[in-house]
């Protein structure tokens, strides 16, 4: 039977799995919402990915690397690696020119500087506050009563930017309600939210240095309005990796698993 190598990223809000063949080609990937039990999340997302490869059972995977917050709970894993390393390996695998990664996940934001070989040069991450993370945006879109995609599109229609100053998720919700009641155009307020988050990311990224090429990974990378705001504040173009950036951690874990082939 052909050999397959997998990575499983158990994040705070989603579980992701990527499977590579022996040539390093992505042959399967899957994403699910995280369940209460991380082991169940890992088992289900791995089985979903393995089900895309004819005749492959999860237990037949030659080497499996777990990563993310729940990496110690990945069923069948041969090894666990930090998500910072895995995001670096995944992004470098897709584009060796990447030198800076902004990873915006469900409950934290990281800035990662890469060496020429894709190893981690330095990293910085936010404190325990959820401002600017996926959790923050969940609260924001609830206030606007729209989906994240609708919020992103709304922010792109802004005529001007209404400043949003609150960093705390709870206080930001109150500020947004107040601005909406004052009849500021929702699009302008939405643009203010995106700019506020982008400025917070800039402060973090500056600590590791912002060197092109710059890319964004994690679930919030799909927020087009935020990516546009980041390009404006960071004064760089955000590189498209050619694969859903939400999978970069799982891809990096799978690449590390593949590299075990010769060991």
mmCIF file of C-alpha atoms in Angstrom:
data_model
loop_
_atom_site.group_PDB
_atom_site.id
_atom_site.type_symbol
_atom_site.label_atom_id
_atom_site.label_comp_id
_atom_site.label_asym_id
_atom_site.label_seq_id
_atom_site.Cartn_x
_atom_site.Cartn_y
_atom_site.Cartn_z
ATOM 1 C CA UNK A 1 0.000 0.000 0.000
ATOM 2 C CA UNK A 2 1.292 3.545 -0.768
ATOM 3 C CA UNK A 3 2.593 5.522 2.166
ATOM 4 C CA UNK A 4 0.675 8.509 3.466
ATOM 5 C CA UNK A 5 1.648 11.223 5.961
ATOM 6 C CA UNK A 6 -0.747 13.359 7.933
ATOM 7 C CA UNK A 7 -1.009 16.431 10.112
ATOM 8 C CA UNK A 8 -3.867 17.161 12.486
ATOM 9 C CA UNK A 9 -4.371 20.657 13.923
ATOM 10 C CA UNK A 10 -6.745 20.839 16.883
ATOM 11 C CA UNK A 11 -7.485 24.532 17.375
ATOM 12 C CA UNK A 12 -9.810 26.255 19.819
ATOM 13 C CA UNK A 13 -12.654 26.560 17.313
ATOM 14 C CA UNK A 14 -11.856 24.112 14.488
ATOM 15 C CA UNK A 15 -10.079 20.837 13.829
ATOM 16 C CA UNK A 16 -8.141 20.441 10.575
ATOM 17 C CA UNK A 17 -6.401 17.485 8.928
ATOM 18 C CA UNK A 18 -4.170 17.266 5.842
ATOM 19 C CA UNK A 19 -2.819 14.097 4.220
ATOM 20 C CA UNK A 20 0.188 14.000 1.861
ATOM 21 C CA UNK A 21 1.358 11.174 -0.375
ATOM 22 C CA UNK A 22 5.021 10.127 -0.502
ATOM 23 C CA UNK A 23 5.670 12.767 -3.187
ATOM 24 C CA UNK A 24 4.467 15.548 -0.904
ATOM 25 C CA UNK A 25 1.216 16.173 -2.774
ATOM 26 C CA UNK A 26 -1.867 17.071 -0.766
ATOM 27 C CA UNK A 27 -4.319 14.222 -1.401
ATOM 28 C CA UNK A 28 -6.914 15.031 1.261
ATOM 29 C CA UNK A 29 -7.963 17.692 3.747
ATOM 30 C CA UNK A 30 -10.857 18.177 6.145
ATOM 31 C CA UNK A 31 -12.115 20.790 8.597
ATOM 32 C CA UNK A 32 -14.766 20.539 11.295
ATOM 33 C CA UNK A 33 -16.007 22.673 14.173
ATOM 34 C CA UNK A 34 -14.274 21.691 17.432
ATOM 35 C CA UNK A 35 -16.314 19.509 19.745
ATOM 36 C CA UNK A 36 -16.253 19.476 23.526
ATOM 37 C CA UNK A 37 -13.992 16.418 23.483
ATOM 38 C CA UNK A 38 -10.771 17.192 21.517
ATOM 39 C CA UNK A 39 -10.089 13.477 21.029
ATOM 40 C CA UNK A 40 -13.446 13.144 19.272
ATOM 41 C CA UNK A 41 -12.613 16.188 17.118
ATOM 42 C CA UNK A 42 -9.285 14.667 16.124
ATOM 43 C CA UNK A 43 -10.726 11.257 15.387
ATOM 44 C CA UNK A 44 -13.585 12.637 13.260
ATOM 45 C CA UNK A 45 -11.536 15.076 11.201
ATOM 46 C CA UNK A 46 -8.843 12.465 10.530
ATOM 47 C CA UNK A 47 -11.435 9.922 9.436
ATOM 48 C CA UNK A 48 -13.045 12.532 7.161
ATOM 49 C CA UNK A 49 -9.697 13.213 5.507
ATOM 50 C CA UNK A 50 -8.719 9.525 5.257
ATOM 51 C CA UNK A 51 -12.119 8.795 3.713
ATOM 52 C CA UNK A 52 -11.098 10.885 0.696
ATOM 53 C CA UNK A 53 -8.288 8.404 -0.096
ATOM 54 C CA UNK A 54 -9.511 5.065 -1.435
ATOM 55 C CA UNK A 55 -8.764 2.183 0.912
ATOM 56 C CA UNK A 56 -6.996 4.335 3.525
ATOM 57 C CA UNK A 57 -7.686 3.804 7.211
ATOM 58 C CA UNK A 58 -6.337 6.346 9.704
ATOM 59 C CA UNK A 59 -4.325 3.575 11.379
ATOM 60 C CA UNK A 60 -2.543 2.915 8.073
ATOM 61 C CA UNK A 61 -1.039 6.420 7.937
ATOM 62 C CA UNK A 62 2.732 5.992 8.035
ATOM 63 C CA UNK A 63 3.406 8.960 10.323
ATOM 64 C CA UNK A 64 1.018 11.415 11.972
ATOM 65 C CA UNK A 65 1.935 14.707 13.636
ATOM 66 C CA UNK A 66 -0.466 16.546 15.933
ATOM 67 C CA UNK A 67 -0.428 20.301 16.496
ATOM 68 C CA UNK A 68 -2.549 23.155 17.867
ATOM 69 C CA UNK A 69 -3.942 23.683 21.339
ATOM 70 C CA UNK A 70 -5.194 20.119 21.492
ATOM 71 C CA UNK A 71 -2.109 18.510 19.998
ATOM 72 C CA UNK A 72 -1.602 16.253 22.985
ATOM 73 C CA UNK A 73 -5.077 14.822 22.351
ATOM 74 C CA UNK A 74 -4.653 13.836 18.690
ATOM 75 C CA UNK A 75 -5.557 10.137 18.402
ATOM 76 C CA UNK A 76 -2.864 7.865 16.926
ATOM 77 C CA UNK A 77 -0.286 10.694 16.688
ATOM 78 C CA UNK A 78 3.357 9.640 16.495
ATOM 79 C CA UNK A 79 4.573 13.076 17.543
ATOM 80 C CA UNK A 80 3.316 16.486 18.633
ATOM 81 C CA UNK A 81 4.790 19.779 17.388
ATOM 82 C CA UNK A 82 3.906 23.378 18.345
ATOM 83 C CA UNK A 83 1.542 25.244 16.043
ATOM 84 C CA UNK A 84 4.106 28.037 15.619
ATOM 85 C CA UNK A 85 6.581 25.643 14.034
ATOM 86 C CA UNK A 86 3.864 23.975 11.956
ATOM 87 C CA UNK A 87 2.517 27.267 10.570
ATOM 88 C CA UNK A 88 6.066 28.252 9.630
ATOM 89 C CA UNK A 89 6.735 24.923 7.905
ATOM 90 C CA UNK A 90 3.373 24.975 6.122
ATOM 91 C CA UNK A 91 3.696 28.534 4.807
ATOM 92 C CA UNK A 92 7.312 27.980 3.728
ATOM 93 C CA UNK A 93 6.275 24.753 1.967
ATOM 94 C CA UNK A 94 3.704 26.664 -0.088
ATOM 95 C CA UNK A 95 5.936 29.710 -0.705
ATOM 96 C CA UNK A 96 9.638 29.563 0.277
ATOM 97 C CA UNK A 97 9.805 33.339 -0.038
ATOM 98 C CA UNK A 98 7.572 33.979 2.987
ATOM 99 C CA UNK A 99 9.445 35.683 5.840
ATOM 100 C CA UNK A 100 6.611 36.942 8.069
ATOM 101 C CA UNK A 101 3.405 35.187 9.095
ATOM 102 C CA UNK A 102 0.454 36.725 10.887
ATOM 103 C CA UNK A 103 -1.641 33.897 12.298
ATOM 104 C CA UNK A 104 -5.068 34.974 13.549
ATOM 105 C CA UNK A 105 -6.812 32.054 15.174
ATOM 106 C CA UNK A 106 -9.854 31.514 17.320
ATOM 107 C CA UNK A 107 -8.400 32.920 20.506
ATOM 108 C CA UNK A 108 -4.946 34.322 19.824
ATOM 109 C CA UNK A 109 -2.875 36.285 17.333
ATOM 110 C CA UNK A 110 0.736 35.430 16.502
ATOM 111 C CA UNK A 111 3.423 37.119 14.469
ATOM 112 C CA UNK A 112 6.139 34.733 13.266
ATOM 113 C CA UNK A 113 9.440 35.660 11.611
ATOM 114 C CA UNK A 114 10.997 32.987 9.395
ATOM 115 C CA UNK A 115 14.581 32.223 8.412
ATOM 116 C CA UNK A 116 15.466 31.514 4.789
ATOM 117 C CA UNK A 117 15.045 27.777 5.432
ATOM 118 C CA UNK A 118 11.561 28.225 6.885
ATOM 119 C CA UNK A 119 12.566 27.714 10.510
ATOM 120 C CA UNK A 120 11.207 30.067 13.188
ATOM 121 C CA UNK A 121 13.493 33.053 13.770
ATOM 122 C CA UNK A 122 11.279 34.747 16.353
ATOM 123 C CA UNK A 123 7.633 34.968 17.318
ATOM 124 C CA UNK A 124 5.297 37.099 19.406
ATOM 125 C CA UNK A 125 1.733 36.490 20.478
ATOM 126 C CA UNK A 126 -1.038 38.440 22.142
ATOM 127 C CA UNK A 127 -1.772 38.208 25.825
ATOM 128 C CA UNK A 128 -4.814 36.473 27.236
ATOM 129 C CA UNK A 129 -7.126 39.131 25.777
ATOM 130 C CA UNK A 130 -9.217 37.889 22.832
ATOM 131 C CA UNK A 131 -9.249 41.246 21.013
ATOM 132 C CA UNK A 132 -8.705 40.781 17.302
ATOM 133 C CA UNK A 133 -9.173 37.015 17.361
ATOM 134 C CA UNK A 134 -11.887 34.779 15.959
ATOM 135 C CA UNK A 135 -13.733 34.997 19.288
ATOM 136 C CA UNK A 136 -13.666 38.793 19.008
ATOM 137 C CA UNK A 137 -15.164 38.681 15.509
ATOM 138 C CA UNK A 138 -17.865 36.267 16.680
ATOM 139 C CA UNK A 139 -18.975 38.913 19.162
ATOM 140 C CA UNK A 140 -18.760 41.669 16.530
ATOM 141 C CA UNK A 141 -20.874 39.898 13.892
ATOM 142 C CA UNK A 142 -23.416 39.027 16.590
ATOM 143 C CA UNK A 143 -23.774 42.746 17.290
ATOM 144 C CA UNK A 144 -24.230 43.496 13.585
ATOM 145 C CA UNK A 145 -26.524 40.448 13.184
ATOM 146 C CA UNK A 146 -24.663 39.272 10.069
ATOM 147 C CA UNK A 147 -22.312 36.460 9.095
ATOM 148 C CA UNK A 148 -18.554 37.006 9.061
ATOM 149 C CA UNK A 149 -18.579 37.034 5.246
ATOM 150 C CA UNK A 150 -21.333 39.666 5.241
ATOM 151 C CA UNK A 151 -19.428 41.734 7.792
ATOM 152 C CA UNK A 152 -16.282 41.528 5.680
ATOM 153 C CA UNK A 153 -18.130 42.649 2.548
ATOM 154 C CA UNK A 154 -19.857 45.412 4.529
ATOM 155 C CA UNK A 155 -16.537 46.853 5.687
ATOM 156 C CA UNK A 156 -15.326 47.027 2.085
ATOM 157 C CA UNK A 157 -18.237 49.357 1.234
ATOM 158 C CA UNK A 158 -17.239 52.020 3.766
ATOM 159 C CA UNK A 159 -17.162 55.655 2.631
ATOM 160 C CA UNK A 160 -15.039 56.604 5.621
ATOM 161 C CA UNK A 161 -13.736 54.960 8.801
ATOM 162 C CA UNK A 162 -15.463 55.457 12.145
ATOM 163 C CA UNK A 163 -12.803 54.900 14.824
ATOM 164 C CA UNK A 164 -13.387 51.998 17.220
ATOM 165 C CA UNK A 165 -11.162 52.443 20.234
ATOM 166 C CA UNK A 166 -12.122 49.630 22.623
ATOM 167 C CA UNK A 167 -9.657 46.725 22.680
ATOM 168 C CA UNK A 168 -11.578 44.535 25.111
ATOM 169 C CA UNK A 169 -14.173 42.310 23.415
ATOM 170 C CA UNK A 170 -16.882 43.163 25.965
ATOM 171 C CA UNK A 171 -16.255 46.914 25.823
ATOM 172 C CA UNK A 172 -16.015 46.811 22.025
ATOM 173 C CA UNK A 173 -19.502 45.283 21.832
ATOM 174 C CA UNK A 174 -20.865 48.138 23.936
ATOM 175 C CA UNK A 175 -19.038 50.715 21.812
ATOM 176 C CA UNK A 176 -20.388 49.216 18.592
ATOM 177 C CA UNK A 177 -23.960 49.266 19.900
ATOM 178 C CA UNK A 178 -23.480 52.902 20.888
ATOM 179 C CA UNK A 179 -22.120 53.839 17.445
ATOM 180 C CA UNK A 180 -24.990 52.058 15.693
ATOM 181 C CA UNK A 181 -27.528 53.878 17.889
ATOM 182 C CA UNK A 182 -25.875 57.165 16.935
ATOM 183 C CA UNK A 183 -26.754 56.328 13.299
ATOM 184 C CA UNK A 184 -23.213 56.003 12.003
ATOM 185 C CA UNK A 185 -23.332 53.963 8.763
ATOM 186 C CA UNK A 186 -22.750 50.273 9.638
ATOM 187 C CA UNK A 187 -20.200 49.965 6.817
ATOM 188 C CA UNK A 188 -18.101 52.800 8.262
ATOM 189 C CA UNK A 189 -18.220 51.248 11.731
ATOM 190 C CA UNK A 190 -17.263 47.852 10.264
ATOM 191 C CA UNK A 191 -14.260 49.469 8.581
ATOM 192 C CA UNK A 192 -13.343 50.953 11.956
ATOM 193 C CA UNK A 193 -13.341 47.484 13.502
ATOM 194 C CA UNK A 194 -11.059 46.126 10.764
ATOM 195 C CA UNK A 195 -8.650 49.042 11.118
ATOM 196 C CA UNK A 196 -8.581 48.682 14.911
ATOM 197 C CA UNK A 197 -7.646 44.996 14.638
ATOM 198 C CA UNK A 198 -5.054 45.715 11.939
ATOM 199 C CA UNK A 199 -3.359 48.304 14.174
ATOM 200 C CA UNK A 200 -3.268 45.798 17.028
ATOM 201 C CA UNK A 201 -1.654 43.232 14.708
ATOM 202 C CA UNK A 202 0.873 45.839 13.555
ATOM 203 C CA UNK A 203 2.002 46.430 17.149
ATOM 204 C CA UNK A 204 2.538 42.705 17.555
ATOM 205 C CA UNK A 205 4.220 42.146 14.179
ATOM 206 C CA UNK A 206 6.610 45.031 14.708
ATOM 207 C CA UNK A 207 8.134 43.117 17.625
ATOM 208 C CA UNK A 208 9.437 40.406 15.273
ATOM 209 C CA UNK A 209 10.028 42.656 12.258
ATOM 210 C CA UNK A 210 7.833 42.887 9.190
ATOM 211 C CA UNK A 211 9.792 41.481 6.257
ATOM 212 C CA UNK A 212 8.213 40.622 2.902
ATOM 213 C CA UNK A 213 6.854 38.291 1.852
ATOM 214 C CA UNK A 214 4.083 38.570 4.413
ATOM 215 C CA UNK A 215 1.151 36.169 4.605
ATOM 216 C CA UNK A 216 -1.847 35.650 6.878
ATOM 217 C CA UNK A 217 -2.926 32.245 8.179
ATOM 218 C CA UNK A 218 -5.725 31.058 10.436
ATOM 219 C CA UNK A 219 -9.475 31.365 10.157
ATOM 220 C CA UNK A 220 -9.532 35.181 10.097
ATOM 221 C CA UNK A 221 -7.412 35.146 6.937
ATOM 222 C CA UNK A 222 -10.720 34.695 5.056
ATOM 223 C CA UNK A 223 -11.885 38.107 6.269
ATOM 224 C CA UNK A 224 -11.160 40.164 3.127
ATOM 225 C CA UNK A 225 -11.845 43.435 4.892
ATOM 226 C CA UNK A 226 -9.292 42.616 7.577
ATOM 227 C CA UNK A 227 -6.691 41.543 5.006
ATOM 228 C CA UNK A 228 -7.182 44.828 3.150
ATOM 229 C CA UNK A 229 -6.793 46.775 6.409
ATOM 230 C CA UNK A 230 -3.641 44.798 7.237
ATOM 231 C CA UNK A 231 -2.141 45.636 3.846
ATOM 232 C CA UNK A 232 -2.801 49.319 4.511
ATOM 233 C CA UNK A 233 -1.388 49.345 8.049
ATOM 234 C CA UNK A 234 1.570 46.991 7.454
ATOM 235 C CA UNK A 235 2.263 48.682 4.096
ATOM 236 C CA UNK A 236 2.831 45.372 2.335
ATOM 237 C CA UNK A 237 0.916 43.109 -0.011
ATOM 238 C CA UNK A 238 -0.410 39.988 1.695
ATOM 239 C CA UNK A 239 0.760 36.905 -0.220
ATOM 240 C CA UNK A 240 -1.817 34.317 -1.264
ATOM 241 C CA UNK A 241 -0.394 30.866 -0.500
ATOM 242 C CA UNK A 242 -2.500 29.047 -3.093
ATOM 243 C CA UNK A 243 -4.120 26.847 -0.453
ATOM 244 C CA UNK A 244 -6.732 27.649 2.152
ATOM 245 C CA UNK A 245 -4.581 29.423 4.811
ATOM 246 C CA UNK A 246 -6.720 27.932 7.559
ATOM 247 C CA UNK A 247 -4.944 24.620 6.832
ATOM 248 C CA UNK A 248 -1.357 25.893 7.190
ATOM 249 C CA UNK A 249 -0.854 24.398 10.659
ATOM 250 C CA UNK A 250 -2.151 20.979 9.593
ATOM 251 C CA UNK A 251 -0.143 21.164 6.360
ATOM 252 C CA UNK A 252 3.032 22.004 8.253
ATOM 253 C CA UNK A 253 2.424 19.078 10.582
ATOM 254 C CA UNK A 254 1.934 16.787 7.577
ATOM 255 C CA UNK A 255 5.159 18.054 5.983
ATOM 256 C CA UNK A 256 7.052 17.329 9.211
ATOM 257 C CA UNK A 257 5.522 13.842 9.167
ATOM 258 C CA UNK A 258 6.663 13.380 5.567
ATOM 259 C CA UNK A 259 10.200 14.368 6.483
ATOM 260 C CA UNK A 260 10.245 11.486 8.967
ATOM 261 C CA UNK A 261 10.082 9.166 5.964
ATOM 262 C CA UNK A 262 13.844 8.905 5.721
ATOM 263 C CA UNK A 263 14.418 8.627 9.470
#
